[in-house]
Tab-separated table of C-alpha atoms in Angstrom:
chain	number	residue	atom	x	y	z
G	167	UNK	CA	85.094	-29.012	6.517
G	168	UNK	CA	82.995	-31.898	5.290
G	169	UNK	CA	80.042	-30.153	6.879
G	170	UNK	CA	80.673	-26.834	5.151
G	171	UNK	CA	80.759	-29.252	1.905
G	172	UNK	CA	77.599	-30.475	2.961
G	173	UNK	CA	75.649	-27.117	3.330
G	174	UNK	CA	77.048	-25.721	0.095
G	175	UNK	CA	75.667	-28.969	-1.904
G	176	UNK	CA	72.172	-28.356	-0.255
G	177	UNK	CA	72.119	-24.775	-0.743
G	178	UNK	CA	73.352	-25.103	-4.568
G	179	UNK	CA	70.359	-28.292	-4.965
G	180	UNK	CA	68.349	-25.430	-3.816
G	181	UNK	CA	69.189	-22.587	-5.847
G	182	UNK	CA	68.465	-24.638	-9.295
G	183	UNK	CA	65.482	-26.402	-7.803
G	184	UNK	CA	63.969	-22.757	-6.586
G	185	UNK	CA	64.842	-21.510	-10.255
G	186	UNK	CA	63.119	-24.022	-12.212
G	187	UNK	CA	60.086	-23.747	-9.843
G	188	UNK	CA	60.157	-19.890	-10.406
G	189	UNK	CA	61.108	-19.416	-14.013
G	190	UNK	CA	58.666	-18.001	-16.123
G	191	UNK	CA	56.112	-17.470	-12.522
G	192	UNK	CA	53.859	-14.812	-13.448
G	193	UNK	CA	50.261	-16.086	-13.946
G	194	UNK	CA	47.861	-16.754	-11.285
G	195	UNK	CA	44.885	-19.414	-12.747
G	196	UNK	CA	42.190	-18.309	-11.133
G	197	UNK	CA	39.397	-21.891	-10.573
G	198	UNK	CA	37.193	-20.087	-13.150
G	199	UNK	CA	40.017	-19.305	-15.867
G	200	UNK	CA	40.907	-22.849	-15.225
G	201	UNK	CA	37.174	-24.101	-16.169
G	202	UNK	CA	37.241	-21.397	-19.025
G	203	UNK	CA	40.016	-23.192	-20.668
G	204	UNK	CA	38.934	-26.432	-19.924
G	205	UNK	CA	36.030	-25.738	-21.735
G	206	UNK	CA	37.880	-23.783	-24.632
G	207	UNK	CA	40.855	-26.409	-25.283
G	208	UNK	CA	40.026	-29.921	-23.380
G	209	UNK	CA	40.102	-32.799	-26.177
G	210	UNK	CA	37.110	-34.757	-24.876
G	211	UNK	CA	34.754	-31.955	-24.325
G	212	UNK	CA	35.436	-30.620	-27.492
G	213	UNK	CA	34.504	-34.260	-29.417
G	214	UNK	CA	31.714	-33.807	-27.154
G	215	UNK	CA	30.570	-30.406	-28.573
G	216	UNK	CA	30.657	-32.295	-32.052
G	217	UNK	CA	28.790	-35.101	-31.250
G	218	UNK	CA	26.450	-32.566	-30.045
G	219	UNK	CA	26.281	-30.731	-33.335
G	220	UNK	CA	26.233	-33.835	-35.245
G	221	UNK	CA	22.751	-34.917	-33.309
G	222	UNK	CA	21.386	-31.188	-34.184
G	223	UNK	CA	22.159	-31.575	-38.023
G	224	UNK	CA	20.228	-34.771	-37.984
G	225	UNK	CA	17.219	-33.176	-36.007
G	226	UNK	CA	17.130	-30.932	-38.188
G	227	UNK	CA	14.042	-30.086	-40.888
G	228	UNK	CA	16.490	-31.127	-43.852
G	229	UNK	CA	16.900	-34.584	-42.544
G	230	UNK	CA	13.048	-34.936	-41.160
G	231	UNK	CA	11.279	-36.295	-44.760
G	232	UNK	CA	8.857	-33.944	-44.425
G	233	UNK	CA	10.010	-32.237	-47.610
G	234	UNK	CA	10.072	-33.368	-51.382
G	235	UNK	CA	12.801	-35.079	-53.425
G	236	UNK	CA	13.522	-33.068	-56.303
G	237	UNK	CA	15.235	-34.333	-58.680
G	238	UNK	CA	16.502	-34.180	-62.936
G	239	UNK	CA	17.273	-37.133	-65.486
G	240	UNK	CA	18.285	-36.896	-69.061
G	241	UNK	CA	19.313	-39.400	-71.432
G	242	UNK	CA	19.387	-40.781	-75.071
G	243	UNK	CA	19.319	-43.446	-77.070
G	244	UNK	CA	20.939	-44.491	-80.758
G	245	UNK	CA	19.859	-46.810	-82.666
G	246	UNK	CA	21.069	-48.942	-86.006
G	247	UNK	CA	19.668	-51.822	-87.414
G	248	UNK	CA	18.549	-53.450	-90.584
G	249	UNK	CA	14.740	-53.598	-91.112
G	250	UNK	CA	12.488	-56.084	-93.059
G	251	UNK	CA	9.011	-55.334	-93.625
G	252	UNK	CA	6.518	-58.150	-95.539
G	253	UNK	CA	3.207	-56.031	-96.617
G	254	UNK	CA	0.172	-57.756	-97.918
G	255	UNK	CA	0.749	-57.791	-101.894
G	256	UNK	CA	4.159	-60.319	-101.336
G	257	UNK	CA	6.165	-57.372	-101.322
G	258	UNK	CA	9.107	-56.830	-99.073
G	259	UNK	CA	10.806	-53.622	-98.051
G	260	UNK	CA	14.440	-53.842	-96.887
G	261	UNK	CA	15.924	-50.772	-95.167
G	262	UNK	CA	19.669	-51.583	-94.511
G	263	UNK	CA	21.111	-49.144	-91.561
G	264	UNK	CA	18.134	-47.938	-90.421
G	265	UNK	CA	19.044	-45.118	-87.792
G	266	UNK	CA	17.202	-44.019	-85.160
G	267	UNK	CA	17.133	-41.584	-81.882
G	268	UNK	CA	15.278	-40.767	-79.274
G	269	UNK	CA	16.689	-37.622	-76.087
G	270	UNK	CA	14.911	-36.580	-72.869
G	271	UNK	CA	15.018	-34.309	-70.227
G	272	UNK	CA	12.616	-33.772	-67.042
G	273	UNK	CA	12.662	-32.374	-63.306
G	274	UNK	CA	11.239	-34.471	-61.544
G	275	UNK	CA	9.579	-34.557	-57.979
G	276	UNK	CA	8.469	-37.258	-55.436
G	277	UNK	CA	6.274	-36.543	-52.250
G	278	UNK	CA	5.361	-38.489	-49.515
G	279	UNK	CA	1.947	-37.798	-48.270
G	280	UNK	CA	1.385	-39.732	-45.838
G	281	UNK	CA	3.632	-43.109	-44.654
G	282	UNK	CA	1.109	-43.765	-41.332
G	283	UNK	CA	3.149	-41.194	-39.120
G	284	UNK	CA	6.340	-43.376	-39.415
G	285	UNK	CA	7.816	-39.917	-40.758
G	286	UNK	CA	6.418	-38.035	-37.275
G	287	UNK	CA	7.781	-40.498	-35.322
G	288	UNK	CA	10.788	-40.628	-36.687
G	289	UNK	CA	11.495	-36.762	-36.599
G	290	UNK	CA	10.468	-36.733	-33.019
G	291	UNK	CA	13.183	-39.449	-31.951
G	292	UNK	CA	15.905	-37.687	-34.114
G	293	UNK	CA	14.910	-35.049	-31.553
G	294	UNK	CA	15.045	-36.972	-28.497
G	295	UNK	CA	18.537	-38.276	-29.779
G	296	UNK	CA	19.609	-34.968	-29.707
G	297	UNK	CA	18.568	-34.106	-26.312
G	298	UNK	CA	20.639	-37.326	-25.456
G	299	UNK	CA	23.652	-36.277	-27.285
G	300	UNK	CA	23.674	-33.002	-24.897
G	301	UNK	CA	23.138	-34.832	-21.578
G	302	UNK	CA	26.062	-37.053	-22.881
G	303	UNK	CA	28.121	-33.707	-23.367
G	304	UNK	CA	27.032	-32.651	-20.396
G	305	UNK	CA	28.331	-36.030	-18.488
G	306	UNK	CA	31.406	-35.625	-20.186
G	307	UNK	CA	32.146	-31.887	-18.753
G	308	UNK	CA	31.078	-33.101	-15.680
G	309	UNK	CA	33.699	-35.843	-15.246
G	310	UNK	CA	36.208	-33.095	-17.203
G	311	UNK	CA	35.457	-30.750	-14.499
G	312	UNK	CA	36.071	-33.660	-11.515
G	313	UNK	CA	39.078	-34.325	-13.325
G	314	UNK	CA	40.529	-30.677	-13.619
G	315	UNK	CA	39.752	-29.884	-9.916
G	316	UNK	CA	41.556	-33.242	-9.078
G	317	UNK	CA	44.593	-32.248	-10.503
G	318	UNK	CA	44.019	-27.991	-9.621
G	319	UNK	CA	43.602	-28.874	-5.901
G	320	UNK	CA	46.861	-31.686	-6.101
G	321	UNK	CA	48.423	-28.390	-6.945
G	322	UNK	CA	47.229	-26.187	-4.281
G	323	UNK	CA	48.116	-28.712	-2.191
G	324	UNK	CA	51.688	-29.191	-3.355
G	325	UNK	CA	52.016	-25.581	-2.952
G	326	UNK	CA	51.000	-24.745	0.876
G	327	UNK	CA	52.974	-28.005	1.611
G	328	UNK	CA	56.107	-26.148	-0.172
G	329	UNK	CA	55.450	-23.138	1.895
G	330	UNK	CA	55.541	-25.498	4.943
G	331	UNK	CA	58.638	-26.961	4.337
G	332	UNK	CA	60.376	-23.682	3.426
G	333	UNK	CA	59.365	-22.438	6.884
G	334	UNK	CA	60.555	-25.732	8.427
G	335	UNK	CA	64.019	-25.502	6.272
G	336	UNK	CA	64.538	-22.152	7.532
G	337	UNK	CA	64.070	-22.981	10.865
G	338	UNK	CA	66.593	-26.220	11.105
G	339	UNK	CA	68.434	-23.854	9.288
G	340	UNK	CA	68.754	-21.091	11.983
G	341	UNK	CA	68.795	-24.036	14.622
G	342	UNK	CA	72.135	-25.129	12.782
G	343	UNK	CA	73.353	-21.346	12.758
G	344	UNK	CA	72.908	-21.672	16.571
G	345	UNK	CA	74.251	-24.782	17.260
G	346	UNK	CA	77.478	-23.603	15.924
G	347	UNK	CA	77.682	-20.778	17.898
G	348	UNK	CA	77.082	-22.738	20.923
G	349	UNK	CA	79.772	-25.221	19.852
G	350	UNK	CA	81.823	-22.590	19.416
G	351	UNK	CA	81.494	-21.358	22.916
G	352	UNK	CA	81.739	-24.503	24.434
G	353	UNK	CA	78.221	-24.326	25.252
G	354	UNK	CA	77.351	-27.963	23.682
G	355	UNK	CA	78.911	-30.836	22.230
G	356	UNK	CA	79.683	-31.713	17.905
G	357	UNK	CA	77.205	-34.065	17.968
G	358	UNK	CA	74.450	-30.908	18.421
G	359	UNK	CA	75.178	-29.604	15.596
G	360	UNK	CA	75.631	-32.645	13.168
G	361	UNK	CA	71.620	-33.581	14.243
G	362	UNK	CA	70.926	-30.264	13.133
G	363	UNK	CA	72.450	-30.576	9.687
G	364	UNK	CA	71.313	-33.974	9.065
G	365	UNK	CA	67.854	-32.270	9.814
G	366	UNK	CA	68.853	-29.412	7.070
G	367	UNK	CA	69.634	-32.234	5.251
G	368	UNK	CA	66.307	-34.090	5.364
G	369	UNK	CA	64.393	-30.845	5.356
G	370	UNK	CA	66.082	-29.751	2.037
G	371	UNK	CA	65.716	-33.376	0.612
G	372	UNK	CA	61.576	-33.129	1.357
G	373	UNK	CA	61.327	-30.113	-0.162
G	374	UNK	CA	63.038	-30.392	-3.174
G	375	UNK	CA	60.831	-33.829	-3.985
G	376	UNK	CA	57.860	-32.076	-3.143
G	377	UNK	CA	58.650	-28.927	-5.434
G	378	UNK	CA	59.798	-31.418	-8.018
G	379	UNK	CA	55.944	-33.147	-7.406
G	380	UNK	CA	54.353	-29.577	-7.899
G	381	UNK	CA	56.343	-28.911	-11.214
G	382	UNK	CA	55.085	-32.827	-12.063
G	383	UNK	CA	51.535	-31.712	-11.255
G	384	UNK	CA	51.443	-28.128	-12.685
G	385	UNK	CA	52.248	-30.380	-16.382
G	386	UNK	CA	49.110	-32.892	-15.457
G	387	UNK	CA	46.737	-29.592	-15.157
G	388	UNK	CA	48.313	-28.472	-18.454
G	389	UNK	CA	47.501	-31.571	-20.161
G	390	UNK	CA	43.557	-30.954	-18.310
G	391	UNK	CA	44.056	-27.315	-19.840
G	392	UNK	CA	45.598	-28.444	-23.588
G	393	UNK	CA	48.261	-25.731	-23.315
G	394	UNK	CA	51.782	-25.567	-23.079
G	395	UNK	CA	53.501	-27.448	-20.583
G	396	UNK	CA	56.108	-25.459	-19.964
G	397	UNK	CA	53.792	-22.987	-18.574
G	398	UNK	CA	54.237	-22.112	-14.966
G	399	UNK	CA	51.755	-20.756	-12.621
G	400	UNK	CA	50.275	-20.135	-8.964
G	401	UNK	CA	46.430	-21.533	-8.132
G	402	UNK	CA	44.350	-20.435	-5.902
G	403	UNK	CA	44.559	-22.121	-2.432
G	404	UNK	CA	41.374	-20.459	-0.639
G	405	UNK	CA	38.504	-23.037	-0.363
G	406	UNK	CA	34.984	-22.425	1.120
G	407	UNK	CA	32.194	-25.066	1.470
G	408	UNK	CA	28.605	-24.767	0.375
G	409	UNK	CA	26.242	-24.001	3.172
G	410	UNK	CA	24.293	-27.423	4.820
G	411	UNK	CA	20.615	-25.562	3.373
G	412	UNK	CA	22.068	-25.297	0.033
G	413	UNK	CA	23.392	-28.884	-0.101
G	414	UNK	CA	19.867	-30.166	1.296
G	415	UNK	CA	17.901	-28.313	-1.583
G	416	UNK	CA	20.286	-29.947	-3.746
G	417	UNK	CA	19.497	-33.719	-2.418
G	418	UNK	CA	15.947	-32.916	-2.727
G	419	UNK	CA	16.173	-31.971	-6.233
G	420	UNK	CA	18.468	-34.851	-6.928
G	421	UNK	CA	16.289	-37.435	-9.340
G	422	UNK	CA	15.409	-34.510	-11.440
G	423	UNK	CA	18.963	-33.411	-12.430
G	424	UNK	CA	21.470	-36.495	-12.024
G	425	UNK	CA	22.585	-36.453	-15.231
G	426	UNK	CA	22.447	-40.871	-15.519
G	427	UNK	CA	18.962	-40.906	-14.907
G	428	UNK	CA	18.332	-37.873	-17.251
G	429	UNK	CA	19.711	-40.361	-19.704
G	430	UNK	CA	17.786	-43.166	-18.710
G	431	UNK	CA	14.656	-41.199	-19.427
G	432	UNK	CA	15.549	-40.054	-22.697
G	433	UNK	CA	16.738	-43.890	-23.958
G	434	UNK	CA	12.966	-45.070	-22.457
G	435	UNK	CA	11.734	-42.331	-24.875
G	436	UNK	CA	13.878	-43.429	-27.589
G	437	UNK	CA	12.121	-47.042	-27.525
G	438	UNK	CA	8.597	-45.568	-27.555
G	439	UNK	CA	9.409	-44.118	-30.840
G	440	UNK	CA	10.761	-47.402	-32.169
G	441	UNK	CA	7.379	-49.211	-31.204
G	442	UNK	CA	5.312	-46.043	-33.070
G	443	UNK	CA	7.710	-46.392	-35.887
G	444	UNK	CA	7.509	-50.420	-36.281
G	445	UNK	CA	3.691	-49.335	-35.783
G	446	UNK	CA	3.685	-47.171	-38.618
G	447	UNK	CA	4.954	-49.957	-40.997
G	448	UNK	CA	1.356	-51.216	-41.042
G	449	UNK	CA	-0.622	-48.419	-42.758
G	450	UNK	CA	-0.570	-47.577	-46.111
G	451	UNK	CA	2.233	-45.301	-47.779
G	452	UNK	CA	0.282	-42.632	-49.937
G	453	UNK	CA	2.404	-40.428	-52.331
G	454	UNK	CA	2.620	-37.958	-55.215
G	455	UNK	CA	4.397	-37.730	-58.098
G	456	UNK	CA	5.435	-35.211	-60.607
G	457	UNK	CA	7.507	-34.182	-63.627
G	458	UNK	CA	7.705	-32.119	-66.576
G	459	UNK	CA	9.953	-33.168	-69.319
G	460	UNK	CA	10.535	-33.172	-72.732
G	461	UNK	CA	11.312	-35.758	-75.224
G	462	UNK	CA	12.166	-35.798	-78.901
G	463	UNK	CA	12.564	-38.901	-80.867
G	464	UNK	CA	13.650	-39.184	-84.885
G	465	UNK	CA	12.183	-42.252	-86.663
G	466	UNK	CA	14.106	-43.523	-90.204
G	467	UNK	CA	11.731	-44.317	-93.219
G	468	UNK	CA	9.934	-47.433	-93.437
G	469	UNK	CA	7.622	-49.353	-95.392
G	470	UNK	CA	5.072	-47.361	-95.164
G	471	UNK	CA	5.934	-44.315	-93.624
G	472	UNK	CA	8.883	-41.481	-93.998
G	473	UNK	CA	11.116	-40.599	-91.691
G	474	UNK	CA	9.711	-38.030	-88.960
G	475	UNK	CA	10.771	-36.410	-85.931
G	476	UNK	CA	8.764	-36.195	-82.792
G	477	UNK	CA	9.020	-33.576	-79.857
G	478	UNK	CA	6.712	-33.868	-76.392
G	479	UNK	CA	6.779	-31.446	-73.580
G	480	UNK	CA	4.868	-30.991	-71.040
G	481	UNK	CA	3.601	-31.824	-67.303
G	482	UNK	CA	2.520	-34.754	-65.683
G	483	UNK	CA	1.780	-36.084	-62.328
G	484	UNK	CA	0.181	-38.903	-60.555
G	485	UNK	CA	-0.926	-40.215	-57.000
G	486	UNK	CA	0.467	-43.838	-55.626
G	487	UNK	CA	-0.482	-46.042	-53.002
G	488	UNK	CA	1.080	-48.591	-51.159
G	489	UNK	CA	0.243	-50.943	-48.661
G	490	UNK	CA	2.331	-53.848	-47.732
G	491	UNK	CA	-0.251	-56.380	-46.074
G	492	UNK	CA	2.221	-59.129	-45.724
G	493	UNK	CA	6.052	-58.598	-45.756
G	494	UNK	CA	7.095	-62.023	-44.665
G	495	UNK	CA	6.791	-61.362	-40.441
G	496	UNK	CA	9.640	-58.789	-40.430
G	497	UNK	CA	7.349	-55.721	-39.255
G	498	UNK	CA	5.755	-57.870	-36.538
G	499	UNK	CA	9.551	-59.250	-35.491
G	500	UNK	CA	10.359	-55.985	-35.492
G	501	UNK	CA	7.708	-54.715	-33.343
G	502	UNK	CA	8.238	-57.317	-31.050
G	503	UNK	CA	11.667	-56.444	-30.807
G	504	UNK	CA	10.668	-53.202	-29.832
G	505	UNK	CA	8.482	-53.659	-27.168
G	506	UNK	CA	10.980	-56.118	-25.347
G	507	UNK	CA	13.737	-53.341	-25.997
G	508	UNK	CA	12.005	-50.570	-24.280
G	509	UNK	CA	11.012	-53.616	-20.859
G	510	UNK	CA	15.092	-53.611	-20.994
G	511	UNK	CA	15.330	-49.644	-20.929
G	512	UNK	CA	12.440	-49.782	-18.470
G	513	UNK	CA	14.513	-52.372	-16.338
G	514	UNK	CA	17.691	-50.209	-16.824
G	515	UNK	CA	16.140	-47.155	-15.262
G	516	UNK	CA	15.649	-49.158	-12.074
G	517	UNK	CA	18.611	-50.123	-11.949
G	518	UNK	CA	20.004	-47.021	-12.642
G	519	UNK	CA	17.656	-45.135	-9.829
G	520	UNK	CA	19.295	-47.761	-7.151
G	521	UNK	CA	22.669	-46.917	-8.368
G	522	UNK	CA	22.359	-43.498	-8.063
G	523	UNK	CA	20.755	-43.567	-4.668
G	524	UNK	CA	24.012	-45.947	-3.369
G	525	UNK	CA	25.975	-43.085	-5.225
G	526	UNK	CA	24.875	-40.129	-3.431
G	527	UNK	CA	24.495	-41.822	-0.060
G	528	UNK	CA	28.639	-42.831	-0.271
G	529	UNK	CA	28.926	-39.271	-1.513
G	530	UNK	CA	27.752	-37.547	0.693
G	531	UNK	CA	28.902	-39.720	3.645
G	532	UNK	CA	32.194	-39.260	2.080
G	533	UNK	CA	31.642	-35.680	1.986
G	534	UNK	CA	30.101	-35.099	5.516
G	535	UNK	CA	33.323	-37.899	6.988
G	536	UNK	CA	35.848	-35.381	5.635
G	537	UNK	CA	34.559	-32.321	6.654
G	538	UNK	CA	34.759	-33.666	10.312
G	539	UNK	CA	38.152	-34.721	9.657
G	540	UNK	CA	39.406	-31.278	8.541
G	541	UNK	CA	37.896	-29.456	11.385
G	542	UNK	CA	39.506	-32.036	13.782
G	543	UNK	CA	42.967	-31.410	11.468
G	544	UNK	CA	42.388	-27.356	11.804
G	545	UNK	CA	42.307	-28.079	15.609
G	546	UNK	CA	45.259	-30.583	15.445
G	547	UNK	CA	47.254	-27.617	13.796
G	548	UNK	CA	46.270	-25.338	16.686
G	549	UNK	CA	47.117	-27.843	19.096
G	550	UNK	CA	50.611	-28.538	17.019
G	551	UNK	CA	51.927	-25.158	16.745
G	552	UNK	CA	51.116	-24.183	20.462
G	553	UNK	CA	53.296	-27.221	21.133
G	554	UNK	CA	55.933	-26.364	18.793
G	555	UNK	CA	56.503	-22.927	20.154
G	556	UNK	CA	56.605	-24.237	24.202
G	557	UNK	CA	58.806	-26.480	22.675
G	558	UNK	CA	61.259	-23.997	20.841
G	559	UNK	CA	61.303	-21.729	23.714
G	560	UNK	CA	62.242	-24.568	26.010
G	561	UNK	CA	65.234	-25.852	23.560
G	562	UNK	CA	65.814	-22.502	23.659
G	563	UNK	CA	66.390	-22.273	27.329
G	564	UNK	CA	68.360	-25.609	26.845
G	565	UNK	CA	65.253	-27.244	29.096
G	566	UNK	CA	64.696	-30.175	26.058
G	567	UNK	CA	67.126	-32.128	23.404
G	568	UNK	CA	67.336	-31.071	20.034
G	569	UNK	CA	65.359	-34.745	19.533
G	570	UNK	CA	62.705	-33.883	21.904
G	571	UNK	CA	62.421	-30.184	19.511
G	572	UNK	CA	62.637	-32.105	16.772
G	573	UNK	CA	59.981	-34.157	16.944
G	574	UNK	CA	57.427	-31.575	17.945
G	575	UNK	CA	58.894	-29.986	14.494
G	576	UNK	CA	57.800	-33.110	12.548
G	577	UNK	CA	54.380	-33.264	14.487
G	578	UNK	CA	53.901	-29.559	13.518
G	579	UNK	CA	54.902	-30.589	9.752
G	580	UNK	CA	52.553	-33.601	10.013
G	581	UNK	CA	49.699	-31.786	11.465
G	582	UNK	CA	49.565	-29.027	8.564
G	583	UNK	CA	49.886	-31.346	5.968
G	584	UNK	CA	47.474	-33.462	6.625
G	585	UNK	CA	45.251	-30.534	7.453
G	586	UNK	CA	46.105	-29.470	3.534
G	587	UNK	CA	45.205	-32.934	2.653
G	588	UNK	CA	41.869	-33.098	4.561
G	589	UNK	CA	40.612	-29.835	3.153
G	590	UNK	CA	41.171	-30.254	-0.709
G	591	UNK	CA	39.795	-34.094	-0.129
G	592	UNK	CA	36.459	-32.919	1.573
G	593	UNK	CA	36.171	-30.215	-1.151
G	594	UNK	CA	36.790	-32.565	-4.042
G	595	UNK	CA	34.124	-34.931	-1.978
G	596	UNK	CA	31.713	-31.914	-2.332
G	597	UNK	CA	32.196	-31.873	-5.831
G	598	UNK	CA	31.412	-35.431	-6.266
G	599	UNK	CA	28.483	-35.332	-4.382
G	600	UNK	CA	27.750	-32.315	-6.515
G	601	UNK	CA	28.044	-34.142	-9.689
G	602	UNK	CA	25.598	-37.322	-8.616
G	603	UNK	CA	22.485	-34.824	-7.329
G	604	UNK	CA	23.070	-32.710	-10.558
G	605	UNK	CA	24.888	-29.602	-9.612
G	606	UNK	CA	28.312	-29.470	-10.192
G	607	UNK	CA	27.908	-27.001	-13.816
G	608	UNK	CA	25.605	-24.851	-11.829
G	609	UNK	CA	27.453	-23.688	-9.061
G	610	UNK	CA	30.605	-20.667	-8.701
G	611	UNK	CA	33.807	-21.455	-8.692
């Protein structure tokens, strides 16, 4: 009785465990939909993308110099005030609350012709910023992307393991079904069939934490995705491996595209603009000025005049020059500074370069170390399940224990799962070694 107790527990555990896993099951995420959304909802890539756009507004023509500041000012003045005037005869003239006002208006405009290319220079690294911003983007996807296949292949995993432990449950399942008959019929003892349902038992208790670790998992890939995480779905668990020619063109290529030393270029070209910038603070600063305004003014009577009122209008517009032959030191500091800034980006590269190299030589060791691992697993699965089946139809026959069947069952279970393992790690290893030569956003999915 305690036994039947005992089944009807797992079976329930089962039923609710198999309905949460299944309830609302009816998407498949395809590895490109998956990178689709990444790139449509993930957080980090999206502050990327602005960062991006924030470089292109300031590379832009409007924030160059290269055009005019244009530019209006009005104002007016009131004045009162008590006025004395002494002529030459002795006489005095006294004008108590004298008032008088003066208004303006002019559009104004200010032109720099020439500032000793400090302007060029500066446009040109407002450009080079912005080809920095985008291989920072791009560094960003690129660890996104690492990140989503982490979690996508965690899942694949998960899955083909639950499909390996529902096979095994069924079969200590049946094996219980037949140890009862057998007990039955006097054919073997209690203690055959209690093994068998403590190994329904342990079967039921794997695969419930390993479904519960897939419905864990499938919320990490919708936090990758920013979606819903109450969204349930299947992934795909086919993988195939770039061909060994491919992967070599890729190593050749591999200082031109890894993204770090992309980077380390552009920050090298950053500084040479600073020096040509601090450079340019030694010519001369040549610009042009213009206006037209208008301007009235209303005098009170005085001494020798009445009152009047004035009105100009009209254009006006000058040329101004200026060179700064001492400023203190600062421009030489600062083109000191410069020059030792752009030895330290200089020195960075090199470091960077040996880096990189160490990178892609653990890569791709890792890489090549797994793939022989998987093909000795894919064998070790061969070699497993031929095992398991001698030994099934030999427990059958009653010609080995239910331990001896057993075990080749958990050496079957071992073997497939740790092929699973082995092939999602070597891809994810190609990936990584895809990422340091440069690849990884140019390849299919």
């Amino acid at each position: 009785m305690k036994s039947i107790n005992l089944k009807v527990v797992v079976i329930s555990c089962f039923i609710f465990t198999n309905s949460l896993l299944s309830f609302g099951q009816d998407e498949f995420l395809s590895r490109s939909e998956a990178i689709a959304l990444t790139l449509n909802n993930n957080y980090g890539i999206a502050i990327a993308d602005n960062n991006v756009l924030v470089s292109e507004n300031n590379a832009d023509l409007l924030n160059s110099g290269y055009l005019p500041t244009v530019f209006g000012l009005a104002g007016m003045n009131y004045t009162v005030e008590d006025q004395r005037t002494d002529r030459d005869d002795g006489e005095s003239f006294v004008l108590e609350g004298a008032q008088s006002e003066s208004y303006n208006a002019s559009v104004n405009l200010d032109y720099t012709l020439f500032d000793g290319l400090g302007r060029l220079y500066n446009f040109k690294r407002l450009k080079e910023s912005y080809n920095l911003s985008k291989l920072e983007a791009r560094e960003t996807i690129e660890n996104t992307m690492l990140q989503l296949f982490s979690v996508y292949f965690e899942v694949a995993r998960l899955t083909e393991n639950v499909e390996i432990l529902e096979q095994t449950l069924e079969i200590s399942k049946n094996r219980v079904k037949r140890a009862g008959y057998q007990f039955d019929y006097g054919q073997n003892t209690k203690l055959e069939v209690l093994n068998a349902e403590v190994d329904v038992t342990n079967d039921s208790i794997n695969l419930m934490n390993t479904r519960q670790s897939l419905l864990n998992t499938k919320r990490d890939l919708n936090v990758v995705l920013a979606r819903d995480l109450k969204l349930n779905f299947n992934v795909d668990t086919l993988v195939s491996f770039i061909p060994k020619l491919e992967l070599d063109s890729f190593l050749e290529m591999a200082k031109e595209n890894n993204v770090r030393l992309l980077q380390s270029n552009s920050n090298i070209a950053l500084s040479e603009y600073d020096i040509r910038i601090s450079k340019a603070q030694f010519l001369p600063t040549v610009g042009l000025t213009g206006s037209y305004g208008w301007n009235e003014s209303i005098s009170p009577a005085s001494a020798f005049f009445t009152g009047s009122t004035r009105q100009n209008t009209g254009f006006q517009g000058g040329l101004n020059l200026r060179w700064n032959l001492f400023d203190g030191g600062s421009s030489v500091t600062q083109l000191k500074n410069a020059k030792i800034l752009k030895d330290n980006q200089i020195l960075l590269k090199q470091q960077v370069e040996i880096e990189v190299q160490r990178d892609i030589a653990n890569a791709l060791g890792n890489y090549e170390n797994l793939i022989a691992v998987y093909n000795i697993q894919e064998q070790n699965v061969v070699t497993n399940k031929n095992n398991f089946e001698r030994s099934r139809e030999r427990f059958n026959l009653g010609q080995i224990t239910s331990i001896e069947f057993r075990q080749a069952q958990i050496n079957l279970i071992n073997a497939e799962t740790n092929k699973n393992l082995a092939k999602y790690e070597a891809k994810l290893a190609e990936l990584q070694l895809l990422q340091q030569v440069g690849q990884l956003l140019n390849i299919q999915f």
